[in-house]
Amino acid sequence: MFGKRSTGGAAAPALAVRAPTPAAPVQRQPEPQAADPRRPAPVAAPEPQRSEEYYQMKSMIFGALIEAIDLSQLAKLDGESAREEIRDIINEIISLKNVVLSIAEQEELLDDICNDVLGYGPLEPLLARDDIADIMVNGATRTFI
């Protein structure tokens, strides 16, 4: 086929055509699944599961906070002063709306709202940790660290 070209006028002999034979089925053995060290495992958010009431209350207080503060003035403050200002306003909103919260719940709510307003929201606790180098958020429910 890829040999020398014949210069004579005679045609090259035709190759015999064989009927295709069915190939024997090949059984593939499953490859062992090893953990890939480059692929990070999904990690659940470190925060506890909260009720729908908590998120409704947080939304109500967050809306009242946004109406009450001047964002342009808040942007001029440093981080710690802005947090203190937001904490004072949230404590005032909680007392005006007669919301009943334990001190621990109130602190969690204050931290959540401050992180939402001044930082990266629920990622702030992860960013504060020294042992985490990378965070990849893939949708609303999947976070890889």
PDB file of C-alpha atoms in Angstrom:
ATOM      1  CA  MET A   1       0.000   0.000   0.000  1.00  0.00           C
ATOM      2  CA  PHE A   2       2.696   2.477   0.936  1.00  0.00           C
ATOM      3  CA  GLY A   3       5.415   0.695  -1.020  1.00  0.00           C
ATOM      4  CA  LYS A   4       7.065   1.726  -4.263  1.00  0.00           C
ATOM      5  CA  ARG A   5       4.923   3.036  -7.018  1.00  0.00           C
ATOM      6  CA  SER A   6       4.842   0.792 -10.000  1.00  0.00           C
ATOM      7  CA  THR A   7       5.713   2.570 -13.201  1.00  0.00           C
ATOM      8  CA  GLY A   8       4.293  -0.084 -15.430  1.00  0.00           C
ATOM      9  CA  GLY A   9       0.828   0.150 -16.936  1.00  0.00           C
ATOM     10  CA  ALA A  10      -0.350  -2.909 -15.064  1.00  0.00           C
ATOM     11  CA  ALA A  11      -2.772  -2.291 -12.256  1.00  0.00           C
ATOM     12  CA  ALA A  12      -1.729  -3.178  -8.788  1.00  0.00           C
ATOM     13  CA  PRO A  13      -3.158  -6.444  -7.552  1.00  0.00           C
ATOM     14  CA  ALA A  14      -6.321  -6.021  -5.508  1.00  0.00           C
ATOM     15  CA  LEU A  15      -6.092  -6.785  -1.846  1.00  0.00           C
ATOM     16  CA  ALA A  16      -8.229  -9.554  -0.530  1.00  0.00           C
ATOM     17  CA  VAL A  17     -11.054  -8.255   1.595  1.00  0.00           C
ATOM     18  CA  ARG A  18     -11.760 -10.179   4.734  1.00  0.00           C
ATOM     19  CA  ALA A  19     -15.090 -10.248   6.435  1.00  0.00           C
ATOM     20  CA  PRO A  20     -14.934  -8.413   9.742  1.00  0.00           C
ATOM     21  CA  THR A  21     -14.863 -10.726  12.697  1.00  0.00           C
ATOM     22  CA  PRO A  22     -16.757  -9.705  15.794  1.00  0.00           C
ATOM     23  CA  ALA A  23     -14.427  -8.616  18.524  1.00  0.00           C
ATOM     24  CA  ALA A  24     -14.595 -10.437  21.789  1.00  0.00           C
ATOM     25  CA  PRO A  25     -16.238  -8.313  24.472  1.00  0.00           C
ATOM     26  CA  VAL A  26     -13.665  -6.748  26.722  1.00  0.00           C
ATOM     27  CA  GLN A  27     -14.455  -6.743  30.387  1.00  0.00           C
ATOM     28  CA  ARG A  28     -13.147  -3.620  32.011  1.00  0.00           C
ATOM     29  CA  GLN A  29     -12.345  -3.837  35.625  1.00  0.00           C
ATOM     30  CA  PRO A  30     -13.283  -0.794  37.651  1.00  0.00           C
ATOM     31  CA  GLU A  31     -10.314   1.288  38.562  1.00  0.00           C
ATOM     32  CA  PRO A  32      -9.759   1.827  42.259  1.00  0.00           C
ATOM     33  CA  GLN A  33     -11.062   5.184  43.412  1.00  0.00           C
ATOM     34  CA  ALA A  34      -8.394   6.997  45.346  1.00  0.00           C
ATOM     35  CA  ALA A  35      -8.965  10.253  47.111  1.00  0.00           C
ATOM     36  CA  ASP A  36      -7.638  13.098  45.005  1.00  0.00           C
ATOM     37  CA  PRO A  37      -5.561  15.325  47.296  1.00  0.00           C
ATOM     38  CA  ARG A  38      -5.942  18.269  44.903  1.00  0.00           C
ATOM     39  CA  ARG A  39      -9.719  18.229  45.079  1.00  0.00           C
ATOM     40  CA  PRO A  40     -11.058  19.907  48.223  1.00  0.00           C
ATOM     41  CA  ALA A  41     -13.895  18.237  50.036  1.00  0.00           C
ATOM     42  CA  PRO A  42     -17.133  20.171  50.429  1.00  0.00           C
ATOM     43  CA  VAL A  43     -17.407  21.627  53.878  1.00  0.00           C
ATOM     44  CA  ALA A  44     -20.600  22.635  55.560  1.00  0.00           C
ATOM     45  CA  ALA A  45     -20.789  26.154  56.861  1.00  0.00           C
ATOM     46  CA  PRO A  46     -19.669  26.324  60.493  1.00  0.00           C
ATOM     47  CA  GLU A  47     -22.810  28.109  61.566  1.00  0.00           C
ATOM     48  CA  PRO A  48     -25.626  26.103  63.188  1.00  0.00           C
ATOM     49  CA  GLN A  49     -28.925  25.478  61.454  1.00  0.00           C
ATOM     50  CA  ARG A  50     -31.249  28.359  62.143  1.00  0.00           C
ATOM     51  CA  SER A  51     -35.003  28.531  61.998  1.00  0.00           C
ATOM     52  CA  GLU A  52     -37.087  30.378  59.445  1.00  0.00           C
ATOM     53  CA  GLU A  53     -38.179  32.754  62.243  1.00  0.00           C
ATOM     54  CA  TYR A  54     -34.553  33.762  62.788  1.00  0.00           C
ATOM     55  CA  TYR A  55     -34.105  34.668  59.125  1.00  0.00           C
ATOM     56  CA  GLN A  56     -37.394  36.593  59.038  1.00  0.00           C
ATOM     57  CA  MET A  57     -36.383  38.534  62.151  1.00  0.00           C
ATOM     58  CA  LYS A  58     -32.920  39.169  60.683  1.00  0.00           C
ATOM     59  CA  SER A  59     -34.488  40.431  57.461  1.00  0.00           C
ATOM     60  CA  MET A  60     -36.838  42.749  59.365  1.00  0.00           C
ATOM     61  CA  ILE A  61     -34.023  44.184  61.509  1.00  0.00           C
ATOM     62  CA  PHE A  62     -31.711  44.472  58.484  1.00  0.00           C
ATOM     63  CA  GLY A  63     -34.376  46.436  56.573  1.00  0.00           C
ATOM     64  CA  ALA A  64     -34.916  48.772  59.520  1.00  0.00           C
ATOM     65  CA  LEU A  65     -31.148  49.243  59.840  1.00  0.00           C
ATOM     66  CA  ILE A  66     -30.755  50.184  56.171  1.00  0.00           C
ATOM     67  CA  GLU A  67     -33.566  52.745  56.537  1.00  0.00           C
ATOM     68  CA  ALA A  68     -32.016  54.189  59.699  1.00  0.00           C
ATOM     69  CA  ILE A  69     -28.372  54.621  58.708  1.00  0.00           C
ATOM     70  CA  ASP A  70     -26.659  56.855  56.200  1.00  0.00           C
ATOM     71  CA  LEU A  71     -24.413  54.555  54.189  1.00  0.00           C
ATOM     72  CA  SER A  72     -22.236  57.394  52.920  1.00  0.00           C
ATOM     73  CA  GLN A  73     -21.400  58.408  56.503  1.00  0.00           C
ATOM     74  CA  LEU A  74     -20.880  54.773  57.496  1.00  0.00           C
ATOM     75  CA  ALA A  75     -18.368  54.324  54.661  1.00  0.00           C
ATOM     76  CA  LYS A  76     -16.208  57.102  56.130  1.00  0.00           C
ATOM     77  CA  LEU A  77     -15.767  55.258  59.447  1.00  0.00           C
ATOM     78  CA  ASP A  78     -13.098  52.663  60.118  1.00  0.00           C
ATOM     79  CA  GLY A  79     -14.190  49.041  60.547  1.00  0.00           C
ATOM     80  CA  GLU A  80     -14.375  48.956  64.336  1.00  0.00           C
ATOM     81  CA  SER A  81     -16.215  52.278  64.635  1.00  0.00           C
ATOM     82  CA  ALA A  82     -18.680  51.192  61.956  1.00  0.00           C
ATOM     83  CA  ARG A  83     -19.337  47.926  63.816  1.00  0.00           C
ATOM     84  CA  GLU A  84     -19.985  49.790  67.063  1.00  0.00           C
ATOM     85  CA  GLU A  85     -22.341  52.208  65.315  1.00  0.00           C
ATOM     86  CA  ILE A  86     -24.254  49.342  63.700  1.00  0.00           C
ATOM     87  CA  ARG A  87     -24.422  47.474  67.023  1.00  0.00           C
ATOM     88  CA  ASP A  88     -25.896  50.513  68.769  1.00  0.00           C
ATOM     89  CA  ILE A  89     -28.526  51.003  66.069  1.00  0.00           C
ATOM     90  CA  ILE A  90     -29.437  47.290  66.004  1.00  0.00           C
ATOM     91  CA  ASN A  91     -29.799  47.221  69.800  1.00  0.00           C
ATOM     92  CA  GLU A  92     -32.118  50.221  69.536  1.00  0.00           C
ATOM     93  CA  ILE A  93     -34.168  48.554  66.771  1.00  0.00           C
ATOM     94  CA  ILE A  94     -34.460  45.354  68.822  1.00  0.00           C
ATOM     95  CA  SER A  95     -35.750  47.278  71.836  1.00  0.00           C
ATOM     96  CA  LEU A  96     -38.200  49.342  69.724  1.00  0.00           C
ATOM     97  CA  LYS A  97     -39.622  46.275  67.950  1.00  0.00           C
ATOM     98  CA  ASN A  98     -39.935  44.356  71.245  1.00  0.00           C
ATOM     99  CA  VAL A  99     -37.986  41.392  69.899  1.00  0.00           C
ATOM    100  CA  VAL A 100     -37.269  38.792  72.573  1.00  0.00           C
ATOM    101  CA  LEU A 101     -33.785  37.306  72.203  1.00  0.00           C
ATOM    102  CA  SER A 102     -31.293  35.769  74.561  1.00  0.00           C
ATOM    103  CA  ILE A 103     -27.939  37.505  74.852  1.00  0.00           C
ATOM    104  CA  ALA A 104     -26.245  34.763  72.791  1.00  0.00           C
ATOM    105  CA  GLU A 105     -28.890  34.995  70.041  1.00  0.00           C
ATOM    106  CA  GLN A 106     -28.609  38.769  70.032  1.00  0.00           C
ATOM    107  CA  GLU A 107     -24.812  38.566  69.660  1.00  0.00           C
ATOM    108  CA  GLU A 108     -25.163  36.086  66.780  1.00  0.00           C
ATOM    109  CA  LEU A 109     -27.677  38.368  65.089  1.00  0.00           C
ATOM    110  CA  LEU A 110     -25.417  41.394  65.581  1.00  0.00           C
ATOM    111  CA  ASP A 111     -22.428  39.524  64.145  1.00  0.00           C
ATOM    112  CA  ASP A 112     -24.444  38.258  61.166  1.00  0.00           C
ATOM    113  CA  ILE A 113     -25.791  41.691  60.276  1.00  0.00           C
ATOM    114  CA  CYS A 114     -22.409  43.400  60.767  1.00  0.00           C
ATOM    115  CA  ASN A 115     -20.794  40.786  58.520  1.00  0.00           C
ATOM    116  CA  ASP A 116     -23.514  41.343  55.912  1.00  0.00           C
ATOM    117  CA  VAL A 117     -23.148  45.127  55.951  1.00  0.00           C
ATOM    118  CA  LEU A 118     -19.385  45.504  56.393  1.00  0.00           C
ATOM    119  CA  GLY A 119     -17.895  42.299  55.051  1.00  0.00           C
ATOM    120  CA  TYR A 120     -18.548  39.173  53.048  1.00  0.00           C
ATOM    121  CA  GLY A 121     -21.553  37.927  54.993  1.00  0.00           C
ATOM    122  CA  PRO A 122     -21.427  34.250  55.963  1.00  0.00           C
ATOM    123  CA  LEU A 123     -17.873  33.928  54.621  1.00  0.00           C
ATOM    124  CA  GLU A 124     -16.450  36.282  57.263  1.00  0.00           C
ATOM    125  CA  PRO A 125     -15.965  33.564  59.952  1.00  0.00           C
ATOM    126  CA  LEU A 126     -14.105  31.434  57.396  1.00  0.00           C
ATOM    127  CA  LEU A 127     -11.944  34.364  56.294  1.00  0.00           C
ATOM    128  CA  ALA A 128     -11.013  35.082  59.915  1.00  0.00           C
ATOM    129  CA  ARG A 129      -9.496  31.610  60.367  1.00  0.00           C
ATOM    130  CA  ASP A 130      -5.744  31.290  59.822  1.00  0.00           C
ATOM    131  CA  ASP A 131      -5.864  27.631  58.776  1.00  0.00           C
ATOM    132  CA  ILE A 132      -7.969  28.298  55.650  1.00  0.00           C
ATOM    133  CA  ALA A 133      -6.061  29.362  52.541  1.00  0.00           C
ATOM    134  CA  ASP A 134      -8.707  29.032  49.802  1.00  0.00           C
ATOM    135  CA  ILE A 135     -12.477  29.305  49.734  1.00  0.00           C
ATOM    136  CA  MET A 136     -14.466  28.350  46.636  1.00  0.00           C
ATOM    137  CA  VAL A 137     -18.198  28.978  46.623  1.00  0.00           C
ATOM    138  CA  ASN A 138     -19.991  26.950  43.981  1.00  0.00           C
ATOM    139  CA  GLY A 139     -23.640  27.952  44.196  1.00  0.00           C
ATOM    140  CA  ALA A 140     -25.792  28.686  47.177  1.00  0.00           C
ATOM    141  CA  THR A 141     -25.194  25.425  49.003  1.00  0.00           C
ATOM    142  CA  ARG A 142     -21.702  24.191  48.062  1.00  0.00           C
ATOM    143  CA  THR A 143     -18.602  25.688  49.638  1.00  0.00           C
ATOM    144  CA  PHE A 144     -15.129  24.207  49.304  1.00  0.00           C
ATOM    145  CA  ILE A 145     -12.274  25.182  51.622  1.00  0.00           C
TER     146      ILE A 145
END
